[in-house]
């Protein structure tokens, strides 16, 4: 039985802690704030409740597996999972709208044909077939196994089977997501649908590899889910599973240094000077004090954007049949991408906005009110102003007519809030690991150059997102319990 120090109580760290405790280890979590969950937080006021981090859960199987492996009660006994249907409603720049069924290829094809006209559905359906091939080729090395020593194979090889495209007497294949949209989908609305999945993770579709096709495929194949009471309930359930497995938590304890002796991690030092010995240390991938990547190792991702979130308390009931999630696509795609990813990043004047309207009685004081969350991608460290918040509300009104007249009050969550809660520089939000692109979108391995030190969470393999956080916890646990020969789930 080993003593294990876990730095931070983010979702990936909690997943690792629960699994390690079940394996018989003494696990202590040191969290610099006064609560658990990392970015998975809740804001409450006047009977209204809002998720301030992720609002939906793809791939719930990751957390089902966690609860099966760490106790007798399954996930569904601890939280209520609701499959969101439609998966999303989309409002495009030309005013066209479409609601896409959850986890139904035939339903999506039909909906697109009806809303956009044939052969839009056929083109998107054919794209999903190719996206599945990319998923099948990368699922294990990117999600279920520790990062390969020869990760450069993943970096160099494009797994997406692009369709040959003749251009200027030459045959070319799409290498970026934008090229997939332009050459294969050939409809600006389908392109917006595709690129929106990359933009949601702060990725520039103009340079993001075609392998990012796995992002819409993952949502299509495994569905989109909501946790009744808000996503914070998932963090609560994982935290309580840790307590049941006798994980110890020390809140308000900032780790300032990872202790090293004879080339091995041997504990942590806290801000008050206290030293806590440990046989293993698990740290977030963005934690200070981590050894620099050695030659041939993956370097941490740089320059990823943040989020601007507006929480709206509304008078008036949520209309029956309202979609849980609506994506209002920008009317100025080039302007938005240049603002976010150009040489001098700035908050887009007309951003793509995601509108979340859960329709959950637990989040409102009564049936005559509604809690709505607006979100948009903004540069990390951006100094947001009232005009930026007003712009989000104005864009959202394309999907929610009369929205401004219903607002009782609003609360704004900025990149600075994300930085304070997660410790990420500028409030950057990590993206999932993706193949190709020279390894630019891979994340550092969970094992490090310092023996006994492992990294977990969105800034280490396999990257950002709630499912990926849970997977990183499983990988770290496997590497500690089974050793370097661990090769992931079978």
Coordinates of C-alpha atoms in Angstrom, one line a residue:
X1 CA 0.0 0.0 0.0
X2 CA 1.5 3.3 -1.1
X3 CA 0.9 6.8 0.0
X4 CA -0.2 9.0 -2.9
X5 CA -0.5 12.8 -3.0
X6 CA -2.9 14.2 -5.6
X7 CA -2.6 17.9 -6.4
X8 CA -5.9 19.5 -7.1
X9 CA -9.5 18.2 -7.0
X10 CA -10.4 18.5 -10.7
X11 CA -12.6 15.8 -12.3
X12 CA -9.6 13.9 -13.7
X13 CA -7.8 14.0 -10.3
X14 CA -11.0 12.7 -8.5
X15 CA -11.3 9.9 -11.0
X16 CA -7.7 8.9 -10.4
X17 CA -8.1 9.2 -6.6
X18 CA -11.1 6.9 -6.4
X19 CA -9.5 4.2 -8.6
X20 CA -6.2 4.4 -6.6
X21 CA -8.1 4.2 -3.3
X22 CA -10.0 1.1 -4.4
X23 CA -6.6 -0.5 -5.4
X24 CA -5.6 -0.2 -1.7
X25 CA -3.5 2.9 -1.7
X26 CA -3.7 5.8 0.9
X27 CA -4.7 8.8 -1.2
X28 CA -4.7 12.4 -0.1
X29 CA -5.9 15.2 -2.3
X30 CA -4.5 18.8 -1.8
X31 CA -6.8 21.4 -3.3
X32 CA -5.9 25.1 -3.2
X33 CA -9.5 26.3 -3.3
X34 CA -12.3 25.4 -0.9
X35 CA -14.2 23.0 -3.1
X36 CA -13.8 20.1 -5.6
X37 CA -14.6 19.8 -9.3
X38 CA -12.1 22.1 -11.0
X39 CA -14.0 23.8 -13.9
X40 CA -17.3 21.9 -13.1
X41 CA -18.9 24.5 -10.8
X42 CA -22.3 25.9 -10.1
X43 CA -23.5 29.5 -9.5
X44 CA -26.6 30.0 -7.4
X45 CA -28.6 33.1 -6.6
X46 CA -32.3 33.8 -5.8
X47 CA -33.3 30.2 -6.4
X48 CA -31.6 30.1 -9.8
X49 CA -28.8 27.6 -10.5
X50 CA -26.3 27.5 -13.4
X51 CA -23.5 25.4 -14.5
X52 CA -20.4 27.6 -15.0
X53 CA -18.3 24.9 -16.7
X54 CA -19.4 22.1 -19.1
X55 CA -23.1 22.0 -19.5
X56 CA -23.5 18.6 -21.2
X57 CA -21.8 15.2 -21.1
X58 CA -20.7 13.2 -24.1
X59 CA -19.5 9.6 -23.6
X60 CA -21.2 8.8 -20.3
X61 CA -19.7 5.3 -20.5
X62 CA -16.5 6.8 -19.1
X63 CA -18.2 7.6 -15.8
X64 CA -20.3 4.5 -15.8
X65 CA -17.0 2.5 -15.9
X66 CA -15.6 4.6 -13.1
X67 CA -18.5 3.9 -10.8
X68 CA -18.5 0.1 -11.7
X69 CA -14.8 -0.1 -10.9
X70 CA -15.0 1.8 -7.6
X71 CA -18.1 0.5 -5.8
X72 CA -21.4 -1.3 -5.8
X73 CA -23.6 1.6 -6.7
X74 CA -23.7 2.3 -10.5
X75 CA -23.6 5.9 -11.8
X76 CA -27.3 6.0 -12.4
X77 CA -27.9 5.2 -8.7
X78 CA -25.9 8.4 -7.8
X79 CA -27.1 10.8 -10.5
X80 CA -30.0 11.0 -13.0
X81 CA -28.8 10.9 -16.6
X82 CA -31.1 12.4 -19.2
X83 CA -30.4 11.9 -22.9
X84 CA -30.9 15.3 -24.6
X85 CA -33.2 15.2 -27.6
X86 CA -32.8 17.0 -29.9
X87 CA -29.0 16.9 -29.5
X88 CA -28.9 20.5 -30.7
X89 CA -30.8 23.1 -32.6
X90 CA -28.7 25.1 -35.0
X91 CA -29.4 28.6 -36.3
X92 CA -27.3 29.5 -39.3
X93 CA -26.2 32.8 -40.7
X94 CA -28.9 32.9 -43.4
X95 CA -31.6 32.3 -40.8
X96 CA -32.1 28.6 -41.6
X97 CA -32.7 26.4 -38.6
X98 CA -32.4 22.7 -38.0
X99 CA -32.9 20.5 -34.9
X100 CA -30.7 17.4 -35.0
X101 CA -32.0 14.2 -33.3
X102 CA -29.8 12.6 -30.7
X103 CA -27.7 9.6 -31.7
X104 CA -29.7 8.8 -34.9
X105 CA -27.9 8.9 -38.2
X106 CA -31.1 8.4 -40.2
X107 CA -32.9 11.1 -38.2
X108 CA -30.1 13.6 -38.7
X109 CA -29.9 12.9 -42.5
X110 CA -33.6 13.4 -42.8
X111 CA -33.6 16.6 -40.7
X112 CA -30.8 18.1 -42.7
X113 CA -32.5 17.3 -46.0
X114 CA -35.8 18.8 -44.9
X115 CA -34.2 22.0 -43.5
X116 CA -31.3 22.6 -45.9
X117 CA -32.5 20.7 -49.0
X118 CA -31.1 17.5 -50.6
X119 CA -28.4 16.4 -50.8
X120 CA -27.3 18.0 -47.5
X121 CA -28.3 15.0 -45.4
X122 CA -26.6 12.6 -47.7
X123 CA -23.3 14.6 -47.7
X124 CA -23.4 14.8 -43.9
X125 CA -24.2 11.1 -43.5
X126 CA -21.3 10.2 -45.9
X127 CA -19.0 12.4 -43.8
X128 CA -20.1 10.6 -40.6
X129 CA -19.1 7.3 -42.2
X130 CA -15.6 8.6 -42.9
X131 CA -15.5 10.2 -39.4
X132 CA -16.2 6.8 -37.9
X133 CA -13.2 5.4 -39.7
X134 CA -11.0 8.1 -38.2
X135 CA -12.5 7.3 -34.8
X136 CA -11.8 3.6 -35.2
X137 CA -8.2 4.3 -36.1
X138 CA -7.5 6.6 -33.2
X139 CA -9.8 5.6 -30.4
X140 CA -7.4 3.4 -28.5
X141 CA -4.1 5.3 -28.9
X142 CA -5.8 8.7 -28.2
X143 CA -8.3 7.7 -25.5
X144 CA -7.7 4.3 -23.9
X145 CA -4.0 3.8 -23.8
X146 CA -1.1 5.7 -22.3
X147 CA 0.6 7.9 -25.0
X148 CA 2.9 5.8 -27.1
X149 CA 6.6 6.3 -26.9
X150 CA 6.5 6.5 -30.7
X151 CA 3.8 9.1 -30.6
X152 CA 5.2 10.6 -33.8
X153 CA 3.4 7.9 -35.7
X154 CA 0.1 9.5 -34.5
X155 CA 1.4 13.0 -35.2
X156 CA 2.4 12.3 -38.8
X157 CA -0.5 10.1 -40.0
X158 CA -3.8 11.6 -40.9
X159 CA -6.5 9.0 -40.0
X160 CA -9.4 10.8 -41.8
X161 CA -10.0 9.1 -45.2
X162 CA -10.6 12.3 -47.2
X163 CA -12.4 12.1 -50.5
X164 CA -10.1 13.0 -53.5
X165 CA -10.9 16.4 -54.8
X166 CA -9.9 17.8 -58.2
X167 CA -8.7 21.4 -58.1
X168 CA -6.8 23.1 -60.8
X169 CA -6.0 19.9 -62.7
X170 CA -4.6 18.4 -59.4
X171 CA -6.1 15.8 -57.1
X172 CA -6.0 16.9 -53.5
X173 CA -7.3 15.5 -50.2
X174 CA -8.6 17.6 -47.3
X175 CA -6.0 18.0 -44.6
X176 CA -7.9 20.4 -42.4
X177 CA -11.4 20.6 -41.1
X178 CA -12.1 23.7 -43.2
X179 CA -11.1 21.8 -46.3
X180 CA -13.4 19.0 -45.4
X181 CA -16.2 21.5 -45.2
X182 CA -15.4 23.3 -48.4
X183 CA -14.5 20.2 -50.6
X184 CA -16.7 17.5 -49.2
X185 CA -19.8 19.1 -47.6
X186 CA -20.0 22.0 -50.0
X187 CA -22.7 23.9 -48.1
X188 CA -21.8 26.9 -45.9
X189 CA -24.4 25.7 -43.3
X190 CA -22.9 22.2 -43.2
X191 CA -19.5 23.7 -42.9
X192 CA -20.7 25.8 -40.0
X193 CA -22.1 22.7 -38.4
X194 CA -18.8 20.9 -38.8
X195 CA -16.5 23.8 -37.8
X196 CA -18.7 24.6 -34.8
X197 CA -17.5 21.3 -33.1
X198 CA -13.9 22.5 -33.4
X199 CA -14.7 26.0 -32.3
X200 CA -16.5 24.7 -29.2
X201 CA -13.1 23.4 -28.0
X202 CA -11.3 26.6 -29.0
X203 CA -9.8 25.2 -32.2
X204 CA -9.2 27.1 -35.4
X205 CA -10.9 24.9 -38.2
X206 CA -8.6 26.5 -40.8
X207 CA -5.6 24.7 -39.3
X208 CA -7.2 22.0 -37.2
X209 CA -6.5 18.6 -38.8
X210 CA -9.2 16.6 -40.6
X211 CA -8.9 14.1 -37.8
X212 CA -11.1 16.5 -35.7
X213 CA -14.0 14.8 -37.6
X214 CA -14.0 12.5 -34.5
X215 CA -15.6 15.3 -32.5
X216 CA -18.9 15.5 -34.3
X217 CA -18.8 11.7 -34.7
X218 CA -18.4 11.1 -30.9
X219 CA -21.5 13.2 -30.2
X220 CA -23.5 11.5 -33.0
X221 CA -22.5 8.0 -32.1
X222 CA -22.8 8.1 -28.3
X223 CA -25.3 10.8 -27.8
X224 CA -25.4 13.9 -25.6
X225 CA -26.5 13.7 -22.0
X226 CA -27.5 16.0 -19.1
X227 CA -27.2 15.3 -15.4
X228 CA -30.4 16.3 -13.6
X229 CA -29.7 19.1 -11.2
X230 CA -26.8 20.3 -13.3
X231 CA -23.4 19.0 -14.2
X232 CA -22.1 19.9 -10.8
X233 CA -24.1 16.8 -9.6
X234 CA -21.6 14.6 -11.5
X235 CA -18.7 16.2 -9.7
X236 CA -20.5 15.8 -6.4
X237 CA -21.1 12.1 -7.1
X238 CA -17.5 11.5 -8.0
X239 CA -16.3 13.4 -4.9
X240 CA -18.7 11.3 -2.7
X241 CA -17.4 8.1 -4.3
X242 CA -13.9 9.2 -3.3
X243 CA -15.0 9.8 0.3
X244 CA -16.7 6.4 0.4
X245 CA -13.3 4.9 -0.7
X246 CA -11.7 6.9 2.2
X247 CA -9.8 9.4 0.1
X248 CA -8.7 12.2 2.3
X249 CA -9.2 15.8 1.2
X250 CA -7.3 18.9 2.4
X251 CA -8.9 22.1 1.1
X252 CA -7.3 25.5 1.1
X253 CA -3.9 23.7 0.7
X254 CA -1.8 25.1 -2.2
X255 CA 1.0 22.9 -3.3
X256 CA 4.0 25.1 -4.2
X257 CA 6.6 22.4 -4.9
X258 CA 7.0 18.8 -5.8
X259 CA 9.7 17.2 -3.7
X260 CA 12.4 15.2 -5.4
X261 CA 15.1 12.9 -4.1
X262 CA 17.5 10.7 -6.1
X263 CA 15.5 11.3 -9.3
X264 CA 12.1 10.4 -7.8
X265 CA 9.1 12.3 -6.5
X266 CA 8.8 11.9 -2.8
X267 CA 6.1 14.3 -1.7
X268 CA 4.9 17.9 -1.9
X269 CA 5.5 21.1 -0.1
X270 CA 2.5 23.4 0.8
X271 CA 2.3 27.2 0.8
X272 CA 2.6 27.3 4.5
X273 CA 5.9 25.4 4.3
X274 CA 4.5 22.0 5.5
X275 CA 6.0 19.0 3.8
X276 CA 3.9 15.9 3.0
X277 CA 5.7 12.8 2.0
X278 CA 4.3 10.4 -0.6
X279 CA 5.4 7.4 -2.6
X280 CA 3.7 8.8 -5.7
X281 CA 2.5 12.3 -6.7
X282 CA -0.3 13.0 -9.2
X283 CA -0.3 16.6 -10.5
X284 CA -2.4 18.5 -13.1
X285 CA -0.6 18.8 -16.4
X286 CA -0.4 22.6 -16.1
X287 CA 1.0 22.5 -12.6
X288 CA 4.1 24.5 -11.9
X289 CA 7.2 22.5 -10.8
X290 CA 6.7 19.8 -13.4
X291 CA 9.9 18.8 -15.2
X292 CA 10.4 20.3 -18.6
X293 CA 9.6 17.9 -21.5
X294 CA 12.7 16.0 -22.6
X295 CA 13.8 15.7 -26.2
X296 CA 11.3 13.7 -28.1
X297 CA 8.5 14.3 -25.6
X298 CA 5.2 16.0 -26.4
X299 CA 5.2 19.7 -25.3
X300 CA 2.2 21.2 -23.5
X301 CA -0.4 22.8 -25.8
X302 CA 0.0 26.6 -26.0
X303 CA -2.3 29.5 -26.9
X304 CA -5.7 27.9 -26.5
X305 CA -8.6 30.3 -26.0
X306 CA -10.9 30.7 -23.0
X307 CA -14.7 31.2 -22.6
X308 CA -17.1 34.0 -21.8
X309 CA -20.2 32.8 -20.1
X310 CA -23.3 34.8 -19.3
X311 CA -25.9 33.5 -16.8
X312 CA -29.4 34.9 -17.3
X313 CA -32.2 34.7 -14.8
X314 CA -35.4 35.1 -16.8
X315 CA -39.0 35.9 -16.0
X316 CA -41.4 33.7 -17.8
X317 CA -41.6 30.0 -18.1
X318 CA -39.5 28.0 -20.6
X319 CA -41.8 27.2 -23.6
X320 CA -42.7 23.6 -24.0
X321 CA -40.6 21.8 -26.7
X322 CA -37.6 24.2 -26.3
X323 CA -34.3 22.6 -27.3
X324 CA -31.9 22.1 -24.4
X325 CA -29.0 23.4 -26.6
X326 CA -29.1 25.9 -29.5
X327 CA -26.0 26.9 -31.4
X328 CA -26.4 30.3 -33.0
X329 CA -23.7 30.4 -35.7
X330 CA -21.8 33.6 -36.5
X331 CA -22.9 35.8 -39.4
X332 CA -19.2 36.6 -40.0
X333 CA -17.2 33.4 -40.0
X334 CA -13.9 35.0 -41.2
X335 CA -14.2 37.9 -38.8
X336 CA -14.8 35.6 -35.9
X337 CA -11.8 33.3 -36.7
X338 CA -9.5 36.3 -37.3
X339 CA -10.5 37.8 -34.0
X340 CA -9.9 34.6 -32.1
X341 CA -6.8 33.3 -33.9
X342 CA -5.2 36.2 -35.7
X343 CA -2.0 38.0 -34.8
X344 CA -3.7 40.2 -32.2
X345 CA -6.6 38.2 -30.7
X346 CA -9.7 40.0 -29.6
X347 CA -13.2 39.3 -28.5
X348 CA -15.3 38.7 -31.7
X349 CA -17.9 41.4 -32.4
X350 CA -20.4 38.8 -33.7
X351 CA -19.5 35.4 -32.1
X352 CA -20.9 32.0 -32.4
X353 CA -23.0 31.6 -29.2
X354 CA -24.2 28.4 -27.5
X355 CA -27.5 28.8 -25.7
X356 CA -28.3 26.3 -22.9
X357 CA -31.9 26.1 -21.7
X358 CA -32.0 23.0 -19.5
X359 CA -35.7 23.0 -18.4
X360 CA -34.7 21.6 -15.1
X361 CA -37.0 22.5 -12.2
X362 CA -34.0 22.2 -9.8
X363 CA -32.4 25.2 -11.4
X364 CA -35.3 27.7 -11.1
X365 CA -37.3 29.1 -8.1
X366 CA -40.6 28.1 -9.8
X367 CA -42.2 27.3 -13.1
X368 CA -42.7 30.9 -14.0
X369 CA -38.9 31.5 -14.4
X370 CA -36.1 30.1 -16.6
X371 CA -32.3 29.8 -16.2
X372 CA -30.4 30.3 -19.5
X373 CA -26.7 30.1 -20.0
X374 CA -24.9 31.8 -23.0
X375 CA -21.4 30.8 -23.9
X376 CA -18.8 31.9 -26.5
X377 CA -15.1 31.4 -27.2
X378 CA -12.9 34.4 -26.4
X379 CA -9.1 34.8 -26.3
X380 CA -7.3 33.6 -23.1
X381 CA -6.8 36.6 -20.7
X382 CA -9.3 38.7 -22.6
X383 CA -10.6 41.8 -20.7
X384 CA -14.3 41.5 -21.4
X385 CA -16.5 44.5 -21.3
X386 CA -20.3 45.2 -21.1
X387 CA -20.4 45.6 -24.9
X388 CA -19.1 42.0 -25.3
X389 CA -21.8 40.7 -22.9
X390 CA -24.4 42.7 -24.8
X391 CA -23.2 41.2 -28.1
X392 CA -23.7 37.6 -26.7
X393 CA -27.3 38.5 -25.6
X394 CA -28.0 40.1 -29.0
X395 CA -26.8 37.0 -30.9
X396 CA -28.8 34.7 -28.6
X397 CA -31.9 36.7 -29.4
X398 CA -31.8 35.3 -32.9
X399 CA -32.7 32.0 -31.2
X400 CA -34.7 33.4 -28.2
X401 CA -36.9 36.3 -29.4
X402 CA -37.6 38.8 -26.8
X403 CA -34.8 37.6 -24.6
X404 CA -33.6 41.0 -23.4
X405 CA -37.1 41.9 -22.2
X406 CA -37.2 38.8 -19.9
X407 CA -33.9 39.4 -18.1
X408 CA -34.2 39.8 -14.3
X409 CA -30.5 39.9 -13.8
X410 CA -27.3 38.5 -15.3
X411 CA -24.0 37.2 -14.0
X412 CA -20.9 37.2 -16.2
X413 CA -18.1 34.6 -15.9
X414 CA -14.8 35.7 -17.6
X415 CA -11.5 34.1 -18.4
X416 CA -10.2 35.6 -15.2
X417 CA -12.8 33.5 -13.3
X418 CA -11.7 30.3 -15.1
X419 CA -8.1 31.1 -14.3
X420 CA -8.9 31.6 -10.6
X421 CA -10.9 28.4 -10.4
X422 CA -8.6 26.1 -12.5
X423 CA -5.2 27.7 -12.3
X424 CA -4.9 27.6 -16.1
X425 CA -3.0 30.7 -17.4
X426 CA -5.4 33.3 -18.8
X427 CA -8.3 30.9 -18.2
X428 CA -7.3 28.7 -21.2
X429 CA -9.5 25.7 -21.7
X430 CA -7.7 22.5 -23.0
X431 CA -8.8 20.7 -26.1
X432 CA -9.1 17.0 -26.7
X433 CA -6.0 15.2 -28.1
X434 CA -6.2 14.8 -31.9
X435 CA -4.0 12.9 -34.3
X436 CA -2.0 14.4 -37.2
X437 CA -0.9 18.1 -37.3
X438 CA 2.7 17.2 -36.4
X439 CA 1.6 16.4 -32.8
X440 CA 0.5 19.9 -32.1
X441 CA -2.8 18.7 -30.7
X442 CA -1.5 15.9 -28.6
X443 CA -0.9 16.3 -24.9
X444 CA 2.1 15.3 -22.7
X445 CA 2.1 11.7 -21.5
X446 CA 0.7 10.9 -18.0
X447 CA 4.0 9.5 -16.9
X448 CA 6.9 12.1 -16.6
X449 CA 10.6 12.2 -16.7
X450 CA 10.6 12.2 -12.9
X451 CA 10.0 8.7 -11.5
X452 CA 6.9 8.5 -9.3
X453 CA 5.3 11.7 -10.8
X454 CA 2.2 11.4 -13.0
X455 CA 0.0 14.0 -14.6
X456 CA -3.8 14.0 -14.9
X457 CA -6.6 16.2 -16.3
X458 CA -7.2 18.2 -19.4
X459 CA -3.6 19.4 -19.8
X460 CA -2.2 15.9 -20.1
X461 CA -3.1 12.9 -22.2
X462 CA -5.8 12.5 -23.6
X463 CA -6.7 16.2 -23.2
X464 CA -9.7 18.4 -22.4
X465 CA -13.4 17.5 -21.9
X466 CA -15.3 15.7 -19.2
X467 CA -14.9 12.2 -20.8
X468 CA -11.2 12.8 -21.4
X469 CA -10.7 13.9 -17.8
X470 CA -12.2 10.6 -16.7
X471 CA -10.0 8.7 -19.1
X472 CA -6.9 10.4 -17.8
X473 CA -7.8 9.3 -14.3
X474 CA -8.1 5.7 -15.4
X475 CA -4.8 5.9 -17.3
X476 CA -2.9 7.3 -14.3
X477 CA -4.4 4.8 -11.9
X478 CA -3.4 2.0 -14.3
X479 CA 0.2 3.2 -14.6
X480 CA 0.6 3.4 -10.8
X481 CA -1.1 0.2 -10.0
X482 CA 0.2 -2.0 -12.9
X483 CA 3.4 -0.1 -13.7
X484 CA 4.8 1.1 -17.0
X485 CA 3.6 -2.1 -18.8
X486 CA 0.0 -0.9 -18.4
X487 CA -1.6 -0.7 -21.9
X488 CA -5.1 0.6 -21.1
X489 CA -8.5 -1.0 -21.0
X490 CA -9.2 -3.9 -23.3

